[in-house]
XYZ file of C-alpha atoms in Angstrom:
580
model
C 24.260 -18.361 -12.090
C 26.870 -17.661 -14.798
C 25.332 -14.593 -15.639
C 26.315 -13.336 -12.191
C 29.730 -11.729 -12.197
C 32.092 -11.036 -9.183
C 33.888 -8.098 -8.480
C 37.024 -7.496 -6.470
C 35.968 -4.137 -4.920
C 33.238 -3.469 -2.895
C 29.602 -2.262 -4.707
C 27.635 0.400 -3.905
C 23.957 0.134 -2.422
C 22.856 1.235 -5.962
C 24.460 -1.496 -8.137
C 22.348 -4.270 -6.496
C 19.249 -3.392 -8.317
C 16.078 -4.835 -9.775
C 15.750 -4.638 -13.680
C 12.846 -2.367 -14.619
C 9.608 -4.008 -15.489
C 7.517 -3.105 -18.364
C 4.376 -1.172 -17.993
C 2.358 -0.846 -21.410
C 2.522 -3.954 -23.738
C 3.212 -7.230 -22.686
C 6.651 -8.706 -24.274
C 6.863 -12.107 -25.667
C 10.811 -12.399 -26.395
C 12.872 -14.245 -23.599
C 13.973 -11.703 -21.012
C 17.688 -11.408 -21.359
C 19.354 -11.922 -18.091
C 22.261 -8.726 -17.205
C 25.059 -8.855 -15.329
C 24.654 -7.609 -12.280
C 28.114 -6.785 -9.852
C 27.862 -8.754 -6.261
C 29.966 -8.278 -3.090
C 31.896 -11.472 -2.738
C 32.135 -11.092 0.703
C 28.084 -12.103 0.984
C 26.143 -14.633 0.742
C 22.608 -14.393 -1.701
C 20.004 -16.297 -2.406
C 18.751 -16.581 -6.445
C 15.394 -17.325 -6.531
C 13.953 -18.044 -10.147
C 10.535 -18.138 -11.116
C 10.048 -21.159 -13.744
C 6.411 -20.313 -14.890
C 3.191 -21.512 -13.476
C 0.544 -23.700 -13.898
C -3.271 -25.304 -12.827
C -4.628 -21.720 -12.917
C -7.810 -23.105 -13.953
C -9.563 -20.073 -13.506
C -7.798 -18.838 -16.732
C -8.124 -22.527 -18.289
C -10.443 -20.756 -21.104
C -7.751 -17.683 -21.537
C -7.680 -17.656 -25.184
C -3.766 -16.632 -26.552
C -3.682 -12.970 -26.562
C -2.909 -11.489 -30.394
C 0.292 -9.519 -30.307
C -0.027 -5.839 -29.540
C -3.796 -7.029 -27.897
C -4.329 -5.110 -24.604
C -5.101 -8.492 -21.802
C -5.191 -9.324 -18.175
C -1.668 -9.616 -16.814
C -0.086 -11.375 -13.841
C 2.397 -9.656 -12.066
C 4.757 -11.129 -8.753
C 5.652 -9.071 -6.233
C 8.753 -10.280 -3.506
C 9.673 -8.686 -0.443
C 12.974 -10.093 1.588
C 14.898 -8.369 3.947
C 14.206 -4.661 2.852
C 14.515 -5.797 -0.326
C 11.824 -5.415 -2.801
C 11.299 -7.038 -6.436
C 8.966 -7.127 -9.123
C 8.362 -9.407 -11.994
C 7.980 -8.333 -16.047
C 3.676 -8.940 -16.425
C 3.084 -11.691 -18.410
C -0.661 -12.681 -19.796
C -2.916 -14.105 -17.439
C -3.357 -18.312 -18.492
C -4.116 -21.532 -17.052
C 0.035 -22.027 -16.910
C 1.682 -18.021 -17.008
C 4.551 -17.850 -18.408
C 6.497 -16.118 -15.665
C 9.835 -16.609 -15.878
C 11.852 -14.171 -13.714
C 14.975 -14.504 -11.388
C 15.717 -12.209 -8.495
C 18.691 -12.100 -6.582
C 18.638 -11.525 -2.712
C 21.155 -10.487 -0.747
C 20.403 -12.865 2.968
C 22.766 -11.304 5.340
C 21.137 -7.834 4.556
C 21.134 -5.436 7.653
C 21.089 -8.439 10.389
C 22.572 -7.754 14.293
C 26.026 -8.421 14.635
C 29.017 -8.298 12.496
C 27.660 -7.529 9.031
C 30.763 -8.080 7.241
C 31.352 -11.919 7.907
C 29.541 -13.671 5.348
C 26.845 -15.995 6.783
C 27.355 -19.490 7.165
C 24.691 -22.314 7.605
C 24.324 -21.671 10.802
C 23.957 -17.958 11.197
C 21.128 -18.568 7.968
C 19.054 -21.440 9.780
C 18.436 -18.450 12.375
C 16.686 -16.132 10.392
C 13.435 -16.758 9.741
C 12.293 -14.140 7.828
C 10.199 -15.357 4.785
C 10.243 -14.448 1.638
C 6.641 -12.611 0.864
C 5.129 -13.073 -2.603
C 2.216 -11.472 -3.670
C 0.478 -12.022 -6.970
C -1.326 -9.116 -9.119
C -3.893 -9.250 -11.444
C -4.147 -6.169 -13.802
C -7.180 -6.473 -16.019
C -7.763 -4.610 -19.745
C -9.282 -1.998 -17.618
C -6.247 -1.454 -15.217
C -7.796 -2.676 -12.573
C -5.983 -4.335 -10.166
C -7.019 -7.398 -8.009
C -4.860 -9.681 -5.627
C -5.197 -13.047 -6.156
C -2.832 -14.095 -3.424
C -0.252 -13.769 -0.804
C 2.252 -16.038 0.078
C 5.164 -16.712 2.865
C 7.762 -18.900 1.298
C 10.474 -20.479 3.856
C 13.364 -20.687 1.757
C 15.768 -22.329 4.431
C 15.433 -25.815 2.987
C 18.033 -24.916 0.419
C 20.346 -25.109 3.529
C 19.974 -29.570 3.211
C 20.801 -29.590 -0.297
C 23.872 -31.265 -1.085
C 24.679 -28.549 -4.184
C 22.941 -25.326 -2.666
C 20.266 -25.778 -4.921
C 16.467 -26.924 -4.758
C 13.382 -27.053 -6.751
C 9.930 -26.364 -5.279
C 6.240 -26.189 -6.479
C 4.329 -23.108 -4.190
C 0.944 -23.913 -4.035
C -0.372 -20.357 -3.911
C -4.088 -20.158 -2.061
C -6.543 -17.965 -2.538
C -7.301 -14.428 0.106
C -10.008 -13.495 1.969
C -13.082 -15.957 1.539
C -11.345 -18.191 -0.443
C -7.973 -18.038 1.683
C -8.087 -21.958 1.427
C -8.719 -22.440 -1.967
C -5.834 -23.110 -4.238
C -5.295 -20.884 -6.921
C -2.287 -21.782 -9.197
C 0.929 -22.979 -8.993
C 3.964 -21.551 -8.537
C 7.647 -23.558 -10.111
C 10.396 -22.236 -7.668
C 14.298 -22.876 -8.065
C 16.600 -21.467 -5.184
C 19.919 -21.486 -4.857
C 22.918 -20.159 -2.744
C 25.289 -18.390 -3.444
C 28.073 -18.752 -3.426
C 27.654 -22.547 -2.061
C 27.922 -23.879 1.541
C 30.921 -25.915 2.015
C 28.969 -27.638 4.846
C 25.419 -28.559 4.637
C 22.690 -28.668 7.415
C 20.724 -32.183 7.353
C 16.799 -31.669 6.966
C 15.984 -33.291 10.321
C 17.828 -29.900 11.878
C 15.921 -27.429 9.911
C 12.648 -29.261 10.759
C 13.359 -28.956 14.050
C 14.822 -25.110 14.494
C 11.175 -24.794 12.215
C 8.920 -26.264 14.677
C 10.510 -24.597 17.567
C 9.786 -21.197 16.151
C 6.325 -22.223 15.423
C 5.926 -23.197 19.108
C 7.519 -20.248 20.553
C 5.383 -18.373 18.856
C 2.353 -20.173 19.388
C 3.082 -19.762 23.266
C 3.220 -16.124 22.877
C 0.016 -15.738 21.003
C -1.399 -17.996 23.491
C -0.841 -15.608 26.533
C -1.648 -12.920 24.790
C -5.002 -14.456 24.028
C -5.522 -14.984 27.551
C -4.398 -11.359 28.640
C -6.524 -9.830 26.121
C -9.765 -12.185 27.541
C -9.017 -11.184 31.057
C -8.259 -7.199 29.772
C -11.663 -7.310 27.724
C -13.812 -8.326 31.057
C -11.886 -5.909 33.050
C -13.361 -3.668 30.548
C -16.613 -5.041 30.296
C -16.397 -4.223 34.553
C -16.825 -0.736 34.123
C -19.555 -0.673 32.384
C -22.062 -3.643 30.967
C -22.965 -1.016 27.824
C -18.819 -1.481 27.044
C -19.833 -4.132 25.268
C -21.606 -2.656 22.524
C -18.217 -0.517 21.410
C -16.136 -1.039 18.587
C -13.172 -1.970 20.595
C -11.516 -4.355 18.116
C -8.407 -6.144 19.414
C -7.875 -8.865 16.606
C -8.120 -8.503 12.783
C -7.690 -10.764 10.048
C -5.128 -10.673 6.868
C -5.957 -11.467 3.723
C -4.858 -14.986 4.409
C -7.102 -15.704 7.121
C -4.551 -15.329 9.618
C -5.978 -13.705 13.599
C -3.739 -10.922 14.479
C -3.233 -8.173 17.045
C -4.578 -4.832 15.272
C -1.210 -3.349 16.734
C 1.093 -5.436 14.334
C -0.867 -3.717 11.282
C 1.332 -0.497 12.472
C 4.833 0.244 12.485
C 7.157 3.398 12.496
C 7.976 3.352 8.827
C 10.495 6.087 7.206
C 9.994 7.106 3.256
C 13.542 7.854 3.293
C 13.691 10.753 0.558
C 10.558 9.446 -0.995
C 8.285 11.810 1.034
C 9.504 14.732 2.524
C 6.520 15.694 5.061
C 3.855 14.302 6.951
C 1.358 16.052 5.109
C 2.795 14.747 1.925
C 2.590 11.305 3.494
C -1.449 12.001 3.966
C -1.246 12.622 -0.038
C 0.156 9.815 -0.860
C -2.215 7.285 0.965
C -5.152 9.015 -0.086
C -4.098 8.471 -3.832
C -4.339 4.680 -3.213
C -7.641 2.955 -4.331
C -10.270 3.011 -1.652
C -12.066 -0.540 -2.413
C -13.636 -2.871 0.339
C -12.902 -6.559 0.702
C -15.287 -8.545 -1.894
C -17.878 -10.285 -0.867
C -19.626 -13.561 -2.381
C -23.301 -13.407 -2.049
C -25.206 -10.938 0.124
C -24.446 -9.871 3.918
C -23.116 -7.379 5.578
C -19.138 -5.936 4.810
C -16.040 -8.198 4.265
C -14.112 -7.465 6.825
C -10.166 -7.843 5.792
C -6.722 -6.194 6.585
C -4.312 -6.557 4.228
C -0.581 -6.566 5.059
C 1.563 -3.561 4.067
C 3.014 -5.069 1.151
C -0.244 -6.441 -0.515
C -2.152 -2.911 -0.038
C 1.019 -1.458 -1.731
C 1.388 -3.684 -4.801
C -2.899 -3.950 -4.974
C -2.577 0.110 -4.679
C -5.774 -0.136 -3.218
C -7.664 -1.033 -0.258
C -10.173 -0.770 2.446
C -10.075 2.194 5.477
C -8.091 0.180 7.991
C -5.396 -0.408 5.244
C -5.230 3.425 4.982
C -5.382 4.338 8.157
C -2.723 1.893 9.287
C -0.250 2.904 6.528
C -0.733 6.102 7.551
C 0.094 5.933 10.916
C 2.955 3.937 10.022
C 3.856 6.962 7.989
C 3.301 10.229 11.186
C 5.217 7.967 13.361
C 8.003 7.905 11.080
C 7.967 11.227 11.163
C 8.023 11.796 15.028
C 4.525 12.101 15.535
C 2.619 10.681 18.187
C -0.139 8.861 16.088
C -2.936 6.268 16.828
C -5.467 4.577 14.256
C -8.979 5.706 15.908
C -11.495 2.875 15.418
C -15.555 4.118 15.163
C -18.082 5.330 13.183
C -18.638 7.958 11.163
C -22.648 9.124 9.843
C -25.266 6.545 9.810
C -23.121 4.518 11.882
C -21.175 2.983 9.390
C -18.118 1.697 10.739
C -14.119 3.776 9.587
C -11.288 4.343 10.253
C -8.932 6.683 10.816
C -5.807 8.573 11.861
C -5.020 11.191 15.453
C -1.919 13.221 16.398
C -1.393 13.933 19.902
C 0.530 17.486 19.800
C 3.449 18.253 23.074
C 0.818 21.040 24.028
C -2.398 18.736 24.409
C -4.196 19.531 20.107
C -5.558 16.875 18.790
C -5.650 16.636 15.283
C -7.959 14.252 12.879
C -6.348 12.716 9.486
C -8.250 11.270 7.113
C -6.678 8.707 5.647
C -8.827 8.581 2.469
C -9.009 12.197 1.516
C -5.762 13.597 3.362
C -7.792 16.416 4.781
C -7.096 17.567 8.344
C -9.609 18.544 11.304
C -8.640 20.015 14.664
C -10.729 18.002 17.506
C -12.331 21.007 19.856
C -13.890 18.822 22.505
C -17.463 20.168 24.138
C -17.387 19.587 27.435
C -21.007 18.685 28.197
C -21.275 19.743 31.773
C -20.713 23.636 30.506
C -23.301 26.112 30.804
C -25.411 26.306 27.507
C -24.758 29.892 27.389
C -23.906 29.333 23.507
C -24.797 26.767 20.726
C -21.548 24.324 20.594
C -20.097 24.896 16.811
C -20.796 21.979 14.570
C -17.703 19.699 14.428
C -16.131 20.086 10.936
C -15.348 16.282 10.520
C -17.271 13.200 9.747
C -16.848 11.251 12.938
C -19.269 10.152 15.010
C -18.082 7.543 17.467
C -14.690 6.259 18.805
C -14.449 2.677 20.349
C -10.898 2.639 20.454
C -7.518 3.603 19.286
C -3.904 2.419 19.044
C -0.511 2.234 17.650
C 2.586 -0.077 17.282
C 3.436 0.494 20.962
C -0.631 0.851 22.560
C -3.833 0.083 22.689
C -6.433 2.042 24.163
C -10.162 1.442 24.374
C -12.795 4.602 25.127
C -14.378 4.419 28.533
C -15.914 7.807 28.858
C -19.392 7.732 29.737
C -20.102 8.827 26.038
C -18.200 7.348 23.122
C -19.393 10.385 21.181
C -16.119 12.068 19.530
C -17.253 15.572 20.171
C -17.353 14.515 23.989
C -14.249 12.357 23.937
C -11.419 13.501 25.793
C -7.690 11.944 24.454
C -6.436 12.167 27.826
C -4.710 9.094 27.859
C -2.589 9.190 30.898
C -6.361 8.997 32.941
C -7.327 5.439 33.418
C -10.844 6.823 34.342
C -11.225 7.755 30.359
C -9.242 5.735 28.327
C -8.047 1.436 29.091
C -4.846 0.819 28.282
C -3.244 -2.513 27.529
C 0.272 -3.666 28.633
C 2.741 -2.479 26.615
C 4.756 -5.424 27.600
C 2.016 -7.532 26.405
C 1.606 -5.587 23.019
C 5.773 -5.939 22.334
C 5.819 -9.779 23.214
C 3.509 -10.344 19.766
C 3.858 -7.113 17.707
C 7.651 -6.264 18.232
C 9.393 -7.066 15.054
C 10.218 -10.496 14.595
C 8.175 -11.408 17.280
C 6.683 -14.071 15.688
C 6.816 -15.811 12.883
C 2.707 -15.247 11.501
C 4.203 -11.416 11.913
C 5.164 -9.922 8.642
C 8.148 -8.139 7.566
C 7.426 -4.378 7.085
C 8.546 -3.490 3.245
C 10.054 -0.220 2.546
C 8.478 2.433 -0.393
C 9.948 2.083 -3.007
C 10.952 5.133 -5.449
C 8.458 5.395 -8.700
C 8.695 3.025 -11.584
C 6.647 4.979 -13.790
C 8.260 8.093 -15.724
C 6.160 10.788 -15.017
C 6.368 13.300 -18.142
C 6.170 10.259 -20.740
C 2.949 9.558 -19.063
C 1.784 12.711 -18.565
C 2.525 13.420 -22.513
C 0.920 10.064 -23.681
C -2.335 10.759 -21.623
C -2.427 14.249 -23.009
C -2.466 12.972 -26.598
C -4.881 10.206 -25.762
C -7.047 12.397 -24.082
C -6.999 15.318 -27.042
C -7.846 12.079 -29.650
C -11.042 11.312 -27.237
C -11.855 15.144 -27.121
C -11.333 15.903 -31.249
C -13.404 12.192 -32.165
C -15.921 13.506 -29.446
C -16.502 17.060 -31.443
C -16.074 15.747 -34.400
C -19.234 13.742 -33.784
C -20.866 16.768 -32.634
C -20.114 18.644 -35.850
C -17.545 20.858 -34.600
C -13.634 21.167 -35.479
C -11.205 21.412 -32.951
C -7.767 23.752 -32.626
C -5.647 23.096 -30.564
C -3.118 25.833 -28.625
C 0.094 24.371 -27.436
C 1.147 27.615 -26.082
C -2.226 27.858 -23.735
C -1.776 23.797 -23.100
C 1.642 25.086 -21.261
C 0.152 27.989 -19.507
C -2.175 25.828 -17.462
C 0.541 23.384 -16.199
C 1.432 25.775 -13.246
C -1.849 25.887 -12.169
C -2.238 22.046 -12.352
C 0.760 22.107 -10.050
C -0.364 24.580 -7.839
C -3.432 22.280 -7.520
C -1.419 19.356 -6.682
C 0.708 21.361 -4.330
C -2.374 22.844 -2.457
C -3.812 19.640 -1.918
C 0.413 18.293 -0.900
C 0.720 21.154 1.404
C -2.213 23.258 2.084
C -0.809 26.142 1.103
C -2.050 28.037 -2.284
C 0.062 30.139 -4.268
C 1.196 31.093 -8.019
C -2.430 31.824 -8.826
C -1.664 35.910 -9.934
C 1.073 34.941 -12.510
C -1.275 32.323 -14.031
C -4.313 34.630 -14.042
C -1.928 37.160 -15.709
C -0.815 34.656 -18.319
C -3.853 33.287 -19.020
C -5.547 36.798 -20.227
C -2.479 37.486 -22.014
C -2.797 34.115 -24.070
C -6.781 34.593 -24.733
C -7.320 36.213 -28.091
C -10.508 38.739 -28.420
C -13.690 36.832 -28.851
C -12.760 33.753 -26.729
C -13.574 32.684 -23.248
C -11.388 30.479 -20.775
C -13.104 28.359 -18.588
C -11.322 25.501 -16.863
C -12.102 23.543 -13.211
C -10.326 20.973 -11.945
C -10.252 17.613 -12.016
C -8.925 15.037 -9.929
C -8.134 11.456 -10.913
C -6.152 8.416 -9.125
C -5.801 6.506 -12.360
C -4.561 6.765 -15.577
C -6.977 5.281 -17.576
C -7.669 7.981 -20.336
C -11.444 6.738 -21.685
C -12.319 6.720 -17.679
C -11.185 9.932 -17.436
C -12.563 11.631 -20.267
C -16.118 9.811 -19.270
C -15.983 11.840 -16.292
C -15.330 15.580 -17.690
C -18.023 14.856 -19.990
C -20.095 14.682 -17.044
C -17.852 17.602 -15.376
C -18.867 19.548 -18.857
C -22.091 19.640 -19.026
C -22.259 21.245 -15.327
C -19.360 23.523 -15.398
C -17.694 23.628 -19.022
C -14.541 22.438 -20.366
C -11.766 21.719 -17.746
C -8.069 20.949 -17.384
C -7.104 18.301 -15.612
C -4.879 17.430 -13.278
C -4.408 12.664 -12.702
C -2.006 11.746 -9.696
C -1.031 8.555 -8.633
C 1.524 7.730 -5.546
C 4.842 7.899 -8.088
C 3.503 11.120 -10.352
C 1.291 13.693 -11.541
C -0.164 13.871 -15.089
C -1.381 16.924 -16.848
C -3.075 18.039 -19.794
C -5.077 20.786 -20.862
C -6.683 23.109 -24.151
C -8.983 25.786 -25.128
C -12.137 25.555 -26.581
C -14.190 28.584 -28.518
C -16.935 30.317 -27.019
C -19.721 28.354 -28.454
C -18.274 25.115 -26.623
């Protein structure tokens, strides 16, 4: 902790911030620690990382050459709002991570803000601190190898205000019991305690939150077996809907589907809801692995572990998504059905004030207005063909409700979202809902993270992908005989309509496309031809990328274009002679 400076006037929100991690090669000097300035009136919590070991799945991991592209492990925390991330380090039976974060605890608690926390006021909050572990392979692939809830109050018995712990991190999903490495932890307070809690008090505040919790998932259990025959009542066939009440985390963990959403604000991060649809649909859409054969791996991941992972299944979408529109005012529900062949999705409804209903899909970001066909109409016309995938709708809810489909058809065409009539639509207690998915409700609930603003700069990616990718393009022609020029000046041209792409696809609104058409021609000598299409990526890996307009080529010709992830956009572009 004497690297940690005090200051005698007060900090801004910005000074408290987390060192930026590296993103390209892997670096094998000690990370020097900086000075960071901390409000003296608060009390933090350092929490240092002091490497790793009995990863015995990486117990072959031969030493990685310097410079030599390797699987990394990265840590993710989440505390309080607060979000870190550790430098990647290669991936080996004992990792060398070796990071320190500093928390602020008394971070935007009830009451008087400004008092600094004593032992006390810190034995009452409960909120964990979340780590998630990364694996990024050669390929950039990404795969979560597990997620954690550390309780950090035991620093609160020790005599100095520090303690030393080994996490035993545990595998997700299928292997949720399995161990999987682990973990050296140091905490400390700061600045010290000048009285000390005794262990036998912490145990004990510990165990009654686990039993106060355990009561309210117990009566919700029993509500939501006496709700689901209710149900069943009305009609036997009930039975067969997806009406899916419970869902498992990647830890294993039972939970009400409702906790999976909450009203979540992007701040200045994202400025619409449409933009918000973007966004989710450039995360990864993967399903949960499974070992053998079988039918689908069924797993929800919490917020923070579908954000680091930047990938997941439908339901992660879906919920994030809704988390998102609700944010933003809307009145939004995660619709649970099928979509063709029966195959089980997920997605995202807005209720308008006026009575529209309006589809999101979560994977794509694309929009469709519901037009309900009322079946008991005259057939004096063919009903128009619904323009989304959908098929089915067993049920659909929110932070606040849950509502399962009892029309006579669970057909979305026929569906009516009426959800005010009980004769359509089963509604559980809200009460009910708040006593286990409320915030802090209890303690197997999650924090919600916040977004977090881009760590990747989005021109010096952009400009390294372009070069990579016009290497790939000129060893590619060269093999085929042919020399390659390139035009800098066209290159440029095409970036506006790259953006109008992006902004299209942001917005739904088109626009710039004259002034590029006019610059274009302008920029074409005699005897060439322009073609370009574009091209949509949610990676950055260049060789992936190029594999695919190879394919795009030999259907359509040469193409810019256009690679977005959540924090950027990345373009790049050229011209090719007519006999390309």
């Amino acid at each position: 902790m004497k690297d940690l400076s005090f200051v005698q006037e007060l900090p801004s929100r910005e000074a408290i911030s987390t060192p930026k991690p590296s993103t390209h090669f892997v670096d094998k000097e000690p990370a020097q620690l900086k000075k960071t300035n901390i409000d003296p009136t608060r009390r933090y919590l350092y929490l240092q990382v002091l490497g790793g070991k009995a990863f015995l799945e990486h117990l072959q991991e031969p030493e990685p050459l310097p410079g030599q592209v390797c699987s990394t492990f990265t840590l993710y925390l989440h505390f309080r709002n607060q979000r870190f991330r550790s430098k990647p380090v290669p991936c080996a039976c004992e990792p060398d991570l070796q990071e320190g974060f500093l928390l602020e605890v008394h971070r935007e608690g009830p009451g008087d803000s400004s008092k600094m926390a004593d032992a006390t006021t810190m034995l009452s909050i409960s909120d964990p601190v979340h780590m998630v572990l990364i694996k990024t392979d050669t390929s950039s692939e990404t795969l979560l190898v597990s997620s954690y809830f550390l309780d950090w109050r035991s620093v609160l018995s020790s005599p100095n205000g520090r303690t030393t712990l080994a996490v035993e991190l545990l595998g997700v999903g299928s292997e949720s019991k399995v161990p999987v490495g682990v973990l050296n932890i140091k905490l400390e307070l700061y600045p010290q305690l000048p009285e000390t809690l005794t262990p036998d008090i912490i145990s004990t505040q510990q165990a009654l939150e686990r039993q106060k919790s355990a009561e309210k998932e117990r009566l919700f259990l029993v509500y939501a077996k006496q709700w689901w025959r209710e149900f069943l009542q009305i009609r036997p066939s009930h039975n067969t809907k997806l009406v899916k009440i419970f869902a498992q985390d990647e830890n294993g963990t039972n939970r009400p589907v409702c906790s999976y959403v909450r009203a979540l604000r992007a701040g200045r991060l994202l400025d619409t809801p449409r933009q918000a649809a973007r966004f989710v649909s450039l995360l990864g859409h993967e399903r949960a692995p499974v070992i053998g054969g079988g039918g689908r791996q069924e797993q929800w991941c919490t917020l923070l572990a579908f954000l680091c992972r930047s990938k997941g299944d439908c339901e992660d979408h879906a919920t994030l998504l809704c988390s998102l529109l609700l944010g933003f005012g809307l009145e939004a529900y995660v619709c649970i059905g099928t979509k063709a062949k029966g195959v089980p999705h997920a997605w995202v409804m807005t209720c308008g004030t006026e009575g529209p209903v309006t589809f999101w899909e979560s994977l794509t970001g694309h929009r469709y207005a519901h037009q309900p066909v009322n079946p008991d109409d005259p057939p004096l016309a063919r009903p128009p063909k619904p323009s989304h995938p959908y098929k089915t709708v067993g049920c659909v809810f929110n932070h606040k409700a849950f509502l399962a489909n009892c029309q006579a058809s669970d057909a979305v065409e026929l569906c009516v979202f009426d959800f005010r009539n009980e004769s359509r639509w089963k509604a559980m207690s809200e009460d009910a809902i708040r006593s286990v998915c409320a915030p802090g409700a209890t303690t197997s609930l999650p924090p919600a993270p916040p977004l977090c603003a881009p760590v990747i700069d989005a021109a010096s990616a952009s400009n390294e992908m372009e070069l990579q990718i016009r290497y790939l393009v000129s060893e590619h022609r060269k093999d085929l005989g042919l020399t390659t020029v390139w035009d800098d000046h066209l290159s440029y041209l095409l970036s506006p309509a790259l953006a109008a792409y992006e902004l299209e696809r942001a917005t739904g609104v088109s626009c710039g496309n004259e002034e590029f058409q006019d610059a274009v021609r302008r920029a074409v000598p005699d005897g060439h031809t322009f073609k370009g299409f574009p091209i949509h990526f949610i990676h950055r890996n260049t060789r992936r990328a190029f594999a695919t307009c190879l394919r795009y080529a030999k259907q359509n010709g040469p193409a810019p274009v256009s690679s977005a992830s959540p924090a950027s956009e990345q373009k790049l572009s050229g011209c090719a002679p007519r006999r390309s």
